[in-house]
Amino acid sequence: DTAVSQTPKYLVTQMGNDKSIKCEQNLGHDTMYWYKQDSKKFLKIMFSYNNKELIINETVPNRFSPKSPDKAHLNLHINSLELGDSAVYFCASSQEGLAGDTQYFGPGTRLTVL
Amino acid sequence: AQSVAQPEDQVNVAEGNPLTVKCTYSVSGNPYLFWYVQYPNRGLQFLLKYITGDNLVKGSYGFEAEFNKSQTSFHLKKPSALVSDSALYFCAVRPNNAGNMLTFGGGTRLMVKP
């Protein structure tokens, strides 16, 4: 059983389009995250979200927005896609207050903007 | 602000030999420290973490890491490397008293040769 799942696995789209990536976790965690991994494999946190608070990394453009229909889902919506948005996007989840809040990652979504 | 340094882009080791992947960190207050492994075209898998207590932490697949507060290091080790250990390894940190977003190092590629 997949703990953190993401769809789609691959996403190829044109500049200027709007797209969404979905994330679901079945771990019962209360906090979810989005990370971006660039072509050099560098990982950067984009958002942290639970039912109390959304924390946004200040370097993330406002074209990116997380949307959470419920505690088990945190979708990433991207407006007006740019070439530089091409990357692998990882969703993760953790349980706040549970010994270090270990984060568990999804398999990633490879976004290619043409 | 916290930061993580993984000084080696790549570590090469022969199968059966001990391996070390280095990590140093900077954080305000006491740290929570993590190691993750990423296999090709896969998401990050949690290996081990240091929260408090014994400085030597044992994790998955025979890996261990030693927390050294004076040297602000958290090096990953394994007594006998396997070819299947070849992957990308990430060290991550967050302070234990503020927020839950991880800061990752740049990653170290481990190549184990038969």
Short mmCIF file of C-alpha atoms in Angstrom, two decimals:
data_model
loop_
_atom_site.label_atom_id
_atom_site.label_comp_id
_atom_site.label_asym_id
_atom_site.label_seq_id
_atom_site.Cartn_x
_atom_site.Cartn_y
_atom_site.Cartn_z
CA ASP A 1 0.00 0.00 0.00
CA THR A 2 1.41 3.32 -1.06
CA ALA A 3 1.71 5.70 1.88
CA VAL A 4 2.17 8.92 -0.10
CA SER A 5 1.04 8.92 -3.71
CA GLN A 6 1.22 11.52 -6.42
CA THR A 7 -0.42 11.88 -9.82
CA PRO A 8 0.58 12.19 -12.53
CA LYS A 9 4.04 10.66 -12.50
CA TYR A 10 5.02 12.59 -15.62
CA LEU A 11 3.58 15.87 -16.87
CA VAL A 12 4.59 17.52 -20.12
CA THR A 13 3.01 20.85 -20.97
CA GLN A 14 3.48 24.11 -22.81
CA MET A 15 4.62 27.42 -21.37
CA GLY A 16 1.77 29.55 -20.13
CA ASN A 17 -0.51 26.65 -19.24
CA ASP A 18 -2.01 26.01 -15.81
CA LYS A 19 -1.56 22.57 -14.29
CA SER A 20 -2.14 20.70 -11.06
CA ILE A 21 -0.34 17.85 -9.34
CA LYS A 22 -2.26 15.77 -6.84
CA CYS A 23 -0.96 14.27 -3.62
CA GLU A 24 -2.63 11.90 -1.22
CA GLN A 25 -1.37 10.29 1.98
CA ASN A 26 -2.97 7.41 3.85
CA LEU A 27 -0.77 7.67 6.94
CA GLY A 28 -3.21 9.76 8.93
CA HIS A 29 -0.65 12.57 9.12
CA ASP A 30 -1.72 16.12 9.79
CA THR A 31 1.01 18.00 7.93
CA MET A 32 1.87 17.86 4.24
CA TYR A 33 4.61 19.45 2.16
CA TRP A 34 5.72 20.17 -1.36
CA TYR A 35 9.35 20.12 -2.44
CA LYS A 36 11.02 20.96 -5.73
CA GLN A 37 14.07 19.03 -6.95
CA ASP A 38 15.94 20.75 -9.74
CA SER A 39 18.10 19.27 -12.46
CA LYS A 40 21.09 19.27 -10.13
CA LYS A 41 19.12 17.21 -7.62
CA PHE A 42 18.94 20.08 -5.13
CA LEU A 43 15.84 19.81 -2.94
CA LYS A 44 14.00 22.88 -1.76
CA ILE A 45 10.95 23.14 0.45
CA MET A 46 8.08 25.02 -1.14
CA PHE A 47 5.21 24.72 1.32
CA SER A 48 4.30 23.23 4.64
CA TYR A 49 0.58 22.92 5.43
CA ASN A 50 -1.61 21.57 8.17
CA ASN A 51 -5.11 22.46 9.23
CA LYS A 52 -3.78 25.34 11.25
CA GLU A 53 -1.18 26.98 9.13
CA LEU A 54 0.25 27.38 5.67
CA ILE A 55 3.93 28.20 5.61
CA ILE A 56 5.29 29.36 2.31
CA ASN A 57 8.95 29.48 1.41
CA GLU A 58 9.44 33.11 0.52
CA THR A 59 11.32 32.24 -2.66
CA VAL A 60 8.34 30.45 -4.20
CA PRO A 61 6.57 32.50 -6.89
CA ASN A 62 2.91 33.22 -6.23
CA ARG A 63 2.07 31.30 -9.40
CA PHE A 64 2.36 28.25 -7.18
CA SER A 65 -0.46 27.56 -4.75
CA PRO A 66 -1.25 24.57 -2.56
CA LYS A 67 -4.84 23.47 -2.22
CA SER A 68 -6.03 21.06 0.46
CA PRO A 69 -9.55 19.68 0.10
CA ASP A 70 -9.06 17.58 3.24
CA LYS A 71 -6.36 16.42 5.63
CA ALA A 72 -5.26 13.56 3.37
CA HIS A 73 -4.72 15.65 0.25
CA LEU A 74 -2.49 18.55 -0.72
CA ASN A 75 -2.56 19.44 -4.39
CA LEU A 76 -0.14 21.79 -6.07
CA HIS A 77 -1.55 24.20 -8.61
CA ILE A 78 0.74 26.10 -10.93
CA ASN A 79 -0.40 29.04 -13.06
CA SER A 80 1.31 30.38 -16.18
CA LEU A 81 3.98 27.71 -16.34
CA GLU A 82 7.51 28.79 -17.21
CA LEU A 83 10.49 26.85 -18.56
CA GLY A 84 12.22 27.18 -15.19
CA ASP A 85 9.39 25.30 -13.51
CA SER A 86 10.66 22.09 -15.09
CA ALA A 87 11.71 19.89 -12.19
CA VAL A 88 10.64 16.93 -10.11
CA TYR A 89 8.07 17.82 -7.48
CA PHE A 90 7.80 15.74 -4.33
CA CYS A 91 4.97 15.65 -1.86
CA ALA A 92 5.63 14.56 1.72
CA SER A 93 3.72 14.16 4.96
CA SER A 94 4.42 13.97 8.68
CA GLN A 95 2.62 13.90 11.99
CA GLU A 96 3.23 17.03 14.04
CA GLY A 97 4.75 16.33 17.40
CA LEU A 98 5.63 12.72 16.63
CA ALA A 99 9.29 12.42 17.61
CA GLY A 100 10.99 14.63 15.13
CA ASP A 101 8.16 14.75 12.61
CA THR A 102 9.74 12.32 10.18
CA GLN A 103 8.61 13.18 6.69
CA TYR A 104 7.59 10.47 4.25
CA PHE A 105 7.87 11.24 0.57
CA GLY A 106 5.86 10.40 -2.49
CA PRO A 107 7.44 9.04 -5.68
CA GLY A 108 7.62 12.42 -7.37
CA THR A 109 6.11 14.08 -10.43
CA ARG A 110 8.44 15.01 -13.26
CA LEU A 111 7.20 18.24 -14.81
CA THR A 112 8.56 19.26 -18.20
CA VAL A 113 7.61 22.67 -19.57
CA LEU A 114 8.22 23.11 -23.30
CA ALA B 1 18.45 30.16 9.25
CA GLN B 2 19.59 26.58 9.06
CA SER B 3 21.90 25.05 6.48
CA VAL B 4 23.38 21.68 5.60
CA ALA B 5 26.61 20.92 3.81
CA GLN B 6 27.48 17.66 2.14
CA PRO B 7 31.04 18.37 1.01
CA GLU B 8 31.37 15.45 -1.39
CA ASP B 9 29.37 15.30 -4.59
CA GLN B 10 30.32 11.67 -5.01
CA VAL B 11 31.80 8.92 -2.87
CA ASN B 12 33.28 5.82 -4.46
CA VAL B 13 33.82 2.66 -2.45
CA ALA B 14 34.46 -0.98 -3.21
CA GLU B 15 31.88 -3.53 -2.22
CA GLY B 16 32.58 -4.93 1.22
CA ASN B 17 34.50 -1.87 2.36
CA PRO B 18 33.20 0.58 4.96
CA LEU B 19 31.57 3.75 3.69
CA THR B 20 31.14 7.24 5.09
CA VAL B 21 28.99 10.03 3.66
CA LYS B 22 29.70 13.33 5.34
CA CYS B 23 27.25 15.95 6.59
CA THR B 24 27.69 19.11 8.61
CA TYR B 25 24.94 21.45 9.67
CA SER B 26 24.16 24.84 11.08
CA VAL B 27 20.99 25.48 13.06
CA SER B 28 19.77 27.65 15.91
CA GLY B 29 19.20 25.57 18.99
CA ASN B 30 19.25 21.81 19.09
CA PRO B 31 18.87 19.99 15.81
CA TYR B 32 16.74 17.22 14.49
CA LEU B 33 18.86 15.46 11.84
CA PHE B 34 17.80 13.08 9.11
CA TRP B 35 19.26 10.95 6.34
CA TYR B 36 17.29 10.03 3.25
CA VAL B 37 18.22 7.90 0.24
CA GLN B 38 17.00 8.38 -3.32
CA TYR B 39 17.28 5.59 -5.84
CA PRO B 40 17.10 6.47 -9.55
CA ASN B 41 13.68 7.78 -10.61
CA ARG B 42 12.31 7.20 -7.14
CA GLY B 43 11.21 9.31 -4.20
CA LEU B 44 13.18 9.83 -1.03
CA GLN B 45 13.23 7.02 1.50
CA PHE B 46 13.80 7.71 5.18
CA LEU B 47 16.92 6.00 6.55
CA LEU B 48 17.41 7.29 10.08
CA LYS B 49 17.16 10.30 12.35
CA TYR B 50 18.68 11.85 15.43
CA ILE B 51 16.28 13.50 17.85
CA THR B 52 17.90 13.17 21.24
CA GLY B 53 19.73 10.64 23.37
CA ASP B 54 22.41 8.27 22.12
CA ASN B 55 24.67 9.97 19.61
CA LEU B 56 24.93 6.80 17.51
CA VAL B 57 21.75 6.20 15.58
CA LYS B 58 21.01 2.98 13.72
CA GLY B 59 18.69 2.92 10.75
CA SER B 60 17.51 0.93 7.78
CA TYR B 61 19.65 -1.37 5.60
CA GLY B 62 22.52 -1.49 8.11
CA PHE B 63 23.22 2.24 8.01
CA GLU B 64 24.11 4.26 11.07
CA ALA B 65 25.03 7.85 11.78
CA GLU B 66 26.84 9.58 14.59
CA PHE B 67 25.75 12.94 15.92
CA ASN B 68 28.72 15.07 16.95
CA LYS B 69 27.59 18.29 18.54
CA SER B 70 31.02 19.87 18.88
CA GLN B 71 31.77 19.32 15.21
CA THR B 72 28.16 19.94 14.13
CA SER B 73 28.32 16.78 12.05
CA PHE B 74 26.07 13.84 11.34
CA HIS B 75 28.04 11.49 9.09
CA LEU B 76 26.36 8.44 7.61
CA LYS B 77 28.24 5.16 7.86
CA LYS B 78 27.97 1.52 6.98
CA PRO B 79 30.54 -1.15 7.92
CA SER B 80 30.30 -3.09 4.64
CA ALA B 81 28.98 -1.52 1.46
CA LEU B 82 26.79 -3.32 -1.05
CA VAL B 83 26.46 -2.58 -4.75
CA SER B 84 22.76 -2.05 -4.09
CA ASP B 85 23.62 0.85 -1.75
CA SER B 86 24.54 2.91 -4.81
CA ALA B 87 22.16 5.87 -4.74
CA LEU B 88 21.87 9.56 -3.88
CA TYR B 89 21.99 10.36 -0.18
CA PHE B 90 20.58 13.48 1.44
CA CYS B 91 21.20 14.88 4.88
CA ALA B 92 18.55 17.21 6.33
CA VAL B 93 18.12 19.34 9.43
CA ARG B 94 15.53 21.37 11.26
CA PRO B 95 15.60 23.03 14.67
CA ASN B 96 13.75 21.16 17.39
CA ASN B 97 11.91 24.22 18.61
CA ALA B 98 10.59 26.05 15.59
CA GLY B 99 8.75 24.98 12.47
CA ASN B 100 8.79 21.66 10.71
CA MET B 101 10.29 22.39 7.31
CA LEU B 102 13.46 20.51 6.53
CA THR B 103 16.55 22.02 4.99
CA PHE B 104 18.39 19.54 2.80
CA GLY B 105 22.01 19.28 1.81
CA GLY B 106 22.95 19.12 -1.83
CA GLY B 107 23.15 15.33 -1.87
CA THR B 108 26.03 12.89 -2.24
CA ARG B 109 26.07 10.21 -4.88
CA LEU B 110 27.39 6.92 -3.51
CA MET B 111 28.88 4.53 -6.04
CA VAL B 112 29.70 1.05 -4.78
CA LYS B 113 31.74 -0.99 -7.23
CA PRO B 114 31.91 -4.78 -7.25
#
